[in-house]
Amino acid sequence: MAQAQTPPAAPAPAAPAATRQAQPMAADPALEARVLKVAEELRCLVCQNETIAASNADLAVDLRKQIRVKLGEGQSERQILDFMVERYGDFVLYRPRLSATTVLLWAGPFALLLAAGGVLAINIRKRRQSLAEQALSPAQAQRVRELLEEAAPAKVNRP
Protein backbone atom coordinates (compact mmCIF):
# COMPACT_ATOMS: atom_id res chain seq x y z
CA MET A 1 0.00 0.00 0.00
CA ALA A 2 1.23 3.44 -0.88
CA GLN A 3 1.41 6.06 1.81
CA ALA A 4 -0.36 9.37 1.29
CA GLN A 5 2.03 12.22 0.83
CA THR A 6 1.54 15.38 2.84
CA PRO A 7 1.32 18.59 0.84
CA PRO A 8 4.16 21.09 1.25
CA ALA A 9 3.70 23.78 3.87
CA ALA A 10 2.04 26.98 2.71
CA PRO A 11 4.28 30.04 2.48
CA ALA A 12 4.11 32.54 5.31
CA PRO A 13 1.53 35.29 4.74
CA ALA A 14 2.79 38.64 3.57
CA ALA A 15 3.15 41.42 6.10
CA PRO A 16 -0.08 43.35 6.68
CA ALA A 17 -0.58 46.57 4.75
CA ALA A 18 -0.53 48.58 7.97
CA THR A 19 3.17 47.81 8.49
CA ARG A 20 4.90 50.16 6.13
CA GLN A 21 8.45 51.15 5.59
CA ALA A 22 9.68 54.32 7.19
CA GLN A 23 8.32 57.43 5.54
CA PRO A 24 10.79 59.14 3.23
CA MET A 25 12.18 62.30 4.73
CA ALA A 26 13.84 65.28 3.17
CA ALA A 27 17.61 65.36 3.42
CA ASP A 28 17.33 68.74 5.12
CA PRO A 29 15.83 68.53 8.65
CA ALA A 30 14.62 72.14 8.41
CA LEU A 31 12.72 71.31 5.21
CA GLU A 32 11.20 68.23 6.84
CA ALA A 33 10.07 70.34 9.81
CA ARG A 34 8.32 72.71 7.38
CA VAL A 35 6.72 69.73 5.60
CA LEU A 36 5.33 68.47 8.91
CA LYS A 37 4.13 71.97 9.86
CA VAL A 38 2.12 72.23 6.63
CA ALA A 39 0.97 68.60 6.91
CA GLU A 40 -0.41 69.32 10.41
CA GLU A 41 -2.72 71.92 8.84
CA LEU A 42 -4.25 69.51 6.30
CA ARG A 43 -6.90 66.85 6.88
CA CYS A 44 -6.43 63.35 5.50
CA LEU A 45 -9.24 62.97 2.98
CA VAL A 46 -9.27 59.20 3.55
CA CYS A 47 -9.20 59.11 7.37
CA GLN A 48 -10.95 62.49 7.84
CA ASN A 49 -10.20 62.65 11.55
CA GLU A 50 -6.42 62.82 11.22
CA THR A 51 -3.97 65.24 9.74
CA ILE A 52 -1.93 64.06 6.78
CA ALA A 53 1.10 64.27 9.08
CA ALA A 54 -0.38 61.53 11.30
CA SER A 55 -2.02 59.41 8.62
CA ASN A 56 -0.44 56.46 6.84
CA ALA A 57 -3.03 56.39 4.05
CA ASP A 58 -1.56 56.33 0.54
CA LEU A 59 -3.15 59.69 -0.27
CA ALA A 60 -1.60 61.27 2.83
CA VAL A 61 1.82 59.92 1.86
CA ASP A 62 1.39 61.35 -1.65
CA LEU A 63 0.28 64.73 -0.29
CA ARG A 64 3.30 64.89 2.03
CA LYS A 65 5.54 64.17 -0.98
CA GLN A 66 3.79 66.92 -2.93
CA ILE A 67 4.30 69.36 -0.04
CA ARG A 68 7.98 68.38 0.12
CA VAL A 69 8.40 69.04 -3.63
CA LYS A 70 6.56 72.39 -3.51
CA LEU A 71 8.60 73.58 -0.53
CA GLY A 72 11.75 72.47 -2.36
CA GLU A 73 10.63 74.57 -5.34
CA GLY A 74 10.48 77.60 -3.06
CA GLN A 75 6.73 77.93 -2.53
CA SER A 76 5.60 79.33 0.81
CA GLU A 77 3.51 77.40 3.30
CA ARG A 78 0.56 79.73 2.60
CA GLN A 79 0.85 79.11 -1.17
CA ILE A 80 0.78 75.36 -0.59
CA LEU A 81 -2.26 75.58 1.70
CA ASP A 82 -4.04 77.79 -0.84
CA PHE A 83 -3.21 75.28 -3.60
CA MET A 84 -4.63 72.41 -1.54
CA VAL A 85 -7.82 74.36 -0.76
CA GLU A 86 -8.20 75.25 -4.43
CA ARG A 87 -7.77 71.60 -5.39
CA TYR A 88 -9.70 69.82 -2.60
CA GLY A 89 -11.93 72.52 -1.07
CA ASP A 90 -12.09 73.99 2.45
CA PHE A 91 -12.65 70.50 3.89
CA VAL A 92 -8.95 69.70 3.40
CA LEU A 93 -8.04 72.25 6.09
CA TYR A 94 -7.90 70.58 9.50
CA ARG A 95 -8.92 73.88 11.11
CA PRO A 96 -11.14 75.61 8.51
CA ARG A 97 -10.81 79.34 8.04
CA LEU A 98 -13.61 81.67 9.09
CA SER A 99 -15.27 82.84 5.88
CA ALA A 100 -18.74 83.51 4.55
CA THR A 101 -19.10 79.85 3.60
CA THR A 102 -17.94 78.50 6.97
CA VAL A 103 -19.50 81.04 9.34
CA LEU A 104 -22.52 78.79 9.85
CA LEU A 105 -20.22 75.93 10.88
CA TRP A 106 -18.56 78.16 13.47
CA ALA A 107 -21.68 79.97 14.70
CA GLY A 108 -24.16 77.10 14.33
CA PRO A 109 -23.47 75.33 17.64
CA PHE A 110 -23.72 78.60 19.58
CA ALA A 111 -26.94 79.55 17.78
CA LEU A 112 -28.45 76.15 18.60
CA LEU A 113 -27.41 76.51 22.23
CA LEU A 114 -29.04 79.95 22.46
CA ALA A 115 -32.21 78.67 20.77
CA ALA A 116 -32.40 75.72 23.18
CA GLY A 117 -31.93 78.09 26.14
CA GLY A 118 -34.73 80.31 24.81
CA VAL A 119 -37.10 77.37 24.41
CA LEU A 120 -36.26 76.19 27.93
CA ALA A 121 -36.88 79.68 29.39
CA ILE A 122 -40.25 79.96 27.60
CA ASN A 123 -41.32 76.52 28.86
CA ILE A 124 -40.34 77.33 32.44
CA ARG A 125 -42.23 80.65 32.30
CA LYS A 126 -45.37 78.96 30.92
CA ARG A 127 -45.27 76.28 33.62
CA ARG A 128 -44.95 78.86 36.38
CA GLN A 129 -47.87 80.85 34.98
CA SER A 130 -50.06 77.78 34.65
CA LEU A 131 -49.27 76.74 38.24
CA ALA A 132 -50.11 80.22 39.50
CA GLU A 133 -53.40 80.17 37.61
CA GLN A 134 -54.36 76.86 39.21
CA ALA A 135 -55.14 78.32 42.61
CA LEU A 136 -56.96 76.18 45.15
CA SER A 137 -60.71 76.43 45.33
CA PRO A 138 -62.18 77.40 48.75
CA ALA A 139 -63.17 73.76 49.35
CA GLN A 140 -59.66 72.54 48.55
CA ALA A 141 -58.10 75.20 50.80
CA GLN A 142 -60.42 74.13 53.66
CA ARG A 143 -59.44 70.48 53.15
CA VAL A 144 -55.71 71.36 53.28
CA ARG A 145 -56.24 73.30 56.55
CA GLU A 146 -58.09 70.32 58.07
CA LEU A 147 -55.33 67.91 57.09
CA LEU A 148 -52.67 70.20 58.55
CA GLU A 149 -54.60 70.58 61.82
CA GLU A 150 -55.00 66.80 62.10
CA ALA A 151 -51.28 66.29 61.55
CA ALA A 152 -50.23 68.99 64.06
CA PRO A 153 -51.12 67.08 67.29
CA ALA A 154 -49.34 64.00 65.97
CA LYS A 155 -45.97 65.76 66.02
CA VAL A 156 -43.56 64.44 68.59
CA ASN A 157 -41.43 66.94 70.45
CA ARG A 158 -37.85 65.81 70.45
CA PRO A 159 -35.15 67.42 72.57
PDB file of N, CA and C in Angstrom, residues 94-134:
ATOM      1  N   TYR A  94      -7.556  71.231   8.232  1.00  0.00           N
ATOM      2  CA  TYR A  94      -7.899  70.576   9.496  1.00  0.00           C
ATOM      3  C   TYR A  94      -8.625  71.548  10.417  1.00  0.00           C
ATOM      4  N   ARG A  95      -8.238  72.822  10.371  1.00  0.00           N
ATOM      5  CA  ARG A  95      -8.922  73.885  11.106  1.00  0.00           C
ATOM      6  C   ARG A  95      -9.402  74.890  10.063  1.00  0.00           C
ATOM      7  N   PRO A  96     -10.645  74.745   9.590  1.00  0.00           N
ATOM      8  CA  PRO A  96     -11.140  75.606   8.507  1.00  0.00           C
ATOM      9  C   PRO A  96     -11.080  77.088   8.877  1.00  0.00           C
ATOM     10  N   ARG A  97     -10.853  77.893   7.862  1.00  0.00           N
ATOM     11  CA  ARG A  97     -10.809  79.342   8.043  1.00  0.00           C
ATOM     12  C   ARG A  97     -12.222  79.874   8.254  1.00  0.00           C
ATOM     13  N   LEU A  98     -12.311  81.015   8.917  1.00  0.00           N
ATOM     14  CA  LEU A  98     -13.605  81.675   9.093  1.00  0.00           C
ATOM     15  C   LEU A  98     -13.874  82.502   7.843  1.00  0.00           C
ATOM     16  N   SER A  99     -14.897  82.118   7.099  1.00  0.00           N
ATOM     17  CA  SER A  99     -15.269  82.837   5.883  1.00  0.00           C
ATOM     18  C   SER A  99     -16.788  82.826   5.775  1.00  0.00           C
ATOM     19  N   ALA A 100     -17.285  83.459   4.734  1.00  0.00           N
ATOM     20  CA  ALA A 100     -18.743  83.515   4.545  1.00  0.00           C
ATOM     21  C   ALA A 100     -19.331  82.118   4.400  1.00  0.00           C
ATOM     22  N   THR A 101     -18.573  81.204   3.806  1.00  0.00           N
ATOM     23  CA  THR A 101     -19.103  79.849   3.601  1.00  0.00           C
ATOM     24  C   THR A 101     -19.004  78.989   4.849  1.00  0.00           C
ATOM     25  N   THR A 102     -18.110  79.337   5.772  1.00  0.00           N
ATOM     26  CA  THR A 102     -17.942  78.498   6.967  1.00  0.00           C
ATOM     27  C   THR A 102     -18.482  79.140   8.239  1.00  0.00           C
ATOM     28  N   VAL A 103     -19.027  80.352   8.132  1.00  0.00           N
ATOM     29  CA  VAL A 103     -19.503  81.036   9.336  1.00  0.00           C
ATOM     30  C   VAL A 103     -20.621  80.253  10.016  1.00  0.00           C
ATOM     31  N   LEU A 104     -21.452  79.588   9.246  1.00  0.00           N
ATOM     32  CA  LEU A 104     -22.521  78.790   9.846  1.00  0.00           C
ATOM     33  C   LEU A 104     -21.946  77.615  10.638  1.00  0.00           C
ATOM     34  N   LEU A 105     -20.855  77.033  10.146  1.00  0.00           N
ATOM     35  CA  LEU A 105     -20.225  75.934  10.883  1.00  0.00           C
ATOM     36  C   LEU A 105     -19.670  76.415  12.220  1.00  0.00           C
ATOM     37  N   TRP A 106     -19.131  77.623  12.235  1.00  0.00           N
ATOM     38  CA  TRP A 106     -18.559  78.158  13.467  1.00  0.00           C
ATOM     39  C   TRP A 106     -19.640  78.672  14.412  1.00  0.00           C
ATOM     40  N   ALA A 107     -20.654  79.352  13.864  1.00  0.00           N
ATOM     41  CA  ALA A 107     -21.680  79.971  14.703  1.00  0.00           C
ATOM     42  C   ALA A 107     -22.845  79.036  14.996  1.00  0.00           C
ATOM     43  N   GLY A 108     -23.021  78.009  14.196  1.00  0.00           N
ATOM     44  CA  GLY A 108     -24.158  77.100  14.333  1.00  0.00           C
ATOM     45  C   GLY A 108     -24.333  76.505  15.718  1.00  0.00           C
ATOM     46  N   PRO A 109     -23.296  75.913  16.304  1.00  0.00           N
ATOM     47  CA  PRO A 109     -23.468  75.328  17.641  1.00  0.00           C
ATOM     48  C   PRO A 109     -23.896  76.351  18.690  1.00  0.00           C
ATOM     49  N   PHE A 110     -23.344  77.567  18.613  1.00  0.00           N
ATOM     50  CA  PHE A 110     -23.723  78.598  19.582  1.00  0.00           C
ATOM     51  C   PHE A 110     -25.164  79.048  19.360  1.00  0.00           C
ATOM     52  N   ALA A 111     -25.559  79.159  18.095  1.00  0.00           N
ATOM     53  CA  ALA A 111     -26.940  79.552  17.783  1.00  0.00           C
ATOM     54  C   ALA A 111     -27.922  78.495  18.284  1.00  0.00           C
ATOM     55  N   LEU A 112     -27.586  77.229  18.102  1.00  0.00           N
ATOM     56  CA  LEU A 112     -28.451  76.153  18.598  1.00  0.00           C
ATOM     57  C   LEU A 112     -28.534  76.172  20.120  1.00  0.00           C
ATOM     58  N   LEU A 113     -27.421  76.441  20.771  1.00  0.00           N
ATOM     59  CA  LEU A 113     -27.412  76.513  22.233  1.00  0.00           C
ATOM     60  C   LEU A 113     -28.288  77.665  22.723  1.00  0.00           C
ATOM     61  N   LEU A 114     -28.188  78.815  22.080  1.00  0.00           N
ATOM     62  CA  LEU A 114     -29.039  79.951  22.457  1.00  0.00           C
ATOM     63  C   LEU A 114     -30.510  79.647  22.206  1.00  0.00           C
ATOM     64  N   ALA A 115     -30.812  79.013  21.084  1.00  0.00           N
ATOM     65  CA  ALA A 115     -32.206  78.670  20.772  1.00  0.00           C
ATOM     66  C   ALA A 115     -32.757  77.690  21.805  1.00  0.00           C
ATOM     67  N   ALA A 116     -31.954  76.692  22.179  1.00  0.00           N
ATOM     68  CA  ALA A 116     -32.398  75.722  23.181  1.00  0.00           C
ATOM     69  C   ALA A 116     -32.625  76.410  24.526  1.00  0.00           C
ATOM     70  N   GLY A 117     -31.749  77.341  24.897  1.00  0.00           N
ATOM     71  CA  GLY A 117     -31.935  78.095  26.137  1.00  0.00           C
ATOM     72  C   GLY A 117     -33.203  78.930  26.105  1.00  0.00           C
ATOM     73  N   GLY A 118     -33.501  79.531  24.957  1.00  0.00           N
ATOM     74  CA  GLY A 118     -34.731  80.314  24.808  1.00  0.00           C
ATOM     75  C   GLY A 118     -35.965  79.455  24.947  1.00  0.00           C
ATOM     76  N   VAL A 119     -35.956  78.287  24.311  1.00  0.00           N
ATOM     77  CA  VAL A 119     -37.096  77.368  24.407  1.00  0.00           C
ATOM     78  C   VAL A 119     -37.282  76.916  25.854  1.00  0.00           C
ATOM     79  N   LEU A 120     -36.187  76.612  26.531  1.00  0.00           N
ATOM     80  CA  LEU A 120     -36.261  76.194  27.931  1.00  0.00           C
ATOM     81  C   LEU A 120     -36.833  77.316  28.805  1.00  0.00           C
ATOM     82  N   ALA A 121     -36.381  78.548  28.599  1.00  0.00           N
ATOM     83  CA  ALA A 121     -36.885  79.680  29.389  1.00  0.00           C
ATOM     84  C   ALA A 121     -38.374  79.894  29.150  1.00  0.00           C
ATOM     85  N   ILE A 122     -38.819  79.793  27.916  1.00  0.00           N
ATOM     86  CA  ILE A 122     -40.247  79.960  27.603  1.00  0.00           C
ATOM     87  C   ILE A 122     -41.069  78.869  28.274  1.00  0.00           C
ATOM     88  N   ASN A 123     -40.594  77.628  28.219  1.00  0.00           N
ATOM     89  CA  ASN A 123     -41.322  76.519  28.857  1.00  0.00           C
ATOM     90  C   ASN A 123     -41.409  76.698  30.368  1.00  0.00           C
ATOM     91  N   ILE A 124     -40.329  77.129  30.984  1.00  0.00           N
ATOM     92  CA  ILE A 124     -40.342  77.335  32.438  1.00  0.00           C
ATOM     93  C   ILE A 124     -41.325  78.444  32.799  1.00  0.00           C
ATOM     94  N   ARG A 125     -41.314  79.535  32.033  1.00  0.00           N
ATOM     95  CA  ARG A 125     -42.230  80.651  32.302  1.00  0.00           C
ATOM     96  C   ARG A 125     -43.681  80.205  32.160  1.00  0.00           C
ATOM     97  N   LYS A 126     -43.996  79.432  31.122  1.00  0.00           N
ATOM     98  CA  LYS A 126     -45.373  78.958  30.918  1.00  0.00           C
ATOM     99  C   LYS A 126     -45.808  78.045  32.054  1.00  0.00           C
ATOM    100  N   ARG A 127     -44.916  77.179  32.518  1.00  0.00           N
ATOM    101  CA  ARG A 127     -45.275  76.276  33.621  1.00  0.00           C
ATOM    102  C   ARG A 127     -45.553  77.054  34.899  1.00  0.00           C
ATOM    103  N   ARG A 128     -44.726  78.058  35.170  1.00  0.00           N
ATOM    104  CA  ARG A 128     -44.950  78.857  36.379  1.00  0.00           C
ATOM    105  C   ARG A 128     -46.279  79.592  36.301  1.00  0.00           C
ATOM    106  N   GLN A 129     -46.603  80.137  35.135  1.00  0.00           N
ATOM    107  CA  GLN A 129     -47.869  80.852  34.976  1.00  0.00           C
ATOM    108  C   GLN A 129     -49.046  79.907  35.125  1.00  0.00           C
ATOM    109  N   SER A 130     -48.938  78.709  34.552  1.00  0.00           N
ATOM    110  CA  SER A 130     -50.063  77.776  34.650  1.00  0.00           C
ATOM    111  C   SER A 130     -50.238  77.287  36.080  1.00  0.00           C
ATOM    112  N   LEU A 131     -49.152  77.134  36.829  1.00  0.00           N
ATOM    113  CA  LEU A 131     -49.271  76.737  38.235  1.00  0.00           C
ATOM    114  C   LEU A 131     -49.894  77.859  39.056  1.00  0.00           C
ATOM    115  N   ALA A 132     -49.539  79.097  38.765  1.00  0.00           N
ATOM    116  CA  ALA A 132     -50.113  80.225  39.499  1.00  0.00           C
ATOM    117  C   ALA A 132     -51.597  80.365  39.204  1.00  0.00           C
ATOM    118  N   GLU A 133     -51.992  80.070  37.991  1.00  0.00           N
ATOM    119  CA  GLU A 133     -53.401  80.170  37.611  1.00  0.00           C
ATOM    120  C   GLU A 133     -54.238  79.061  38.243  1.00  0.00           C
ATOM    121  N   GLN A 134     -53.621  77.981  38.634  1.00  0.00           N
ATOM    122  CA  GLN A 134     -54.358  76.859  39.208  1.00  0.00           C
ATOM    123  C   GLN A 134     -54.432  77.012  40.731  1.00  0.00           C
TER     124      GLN A 134
END
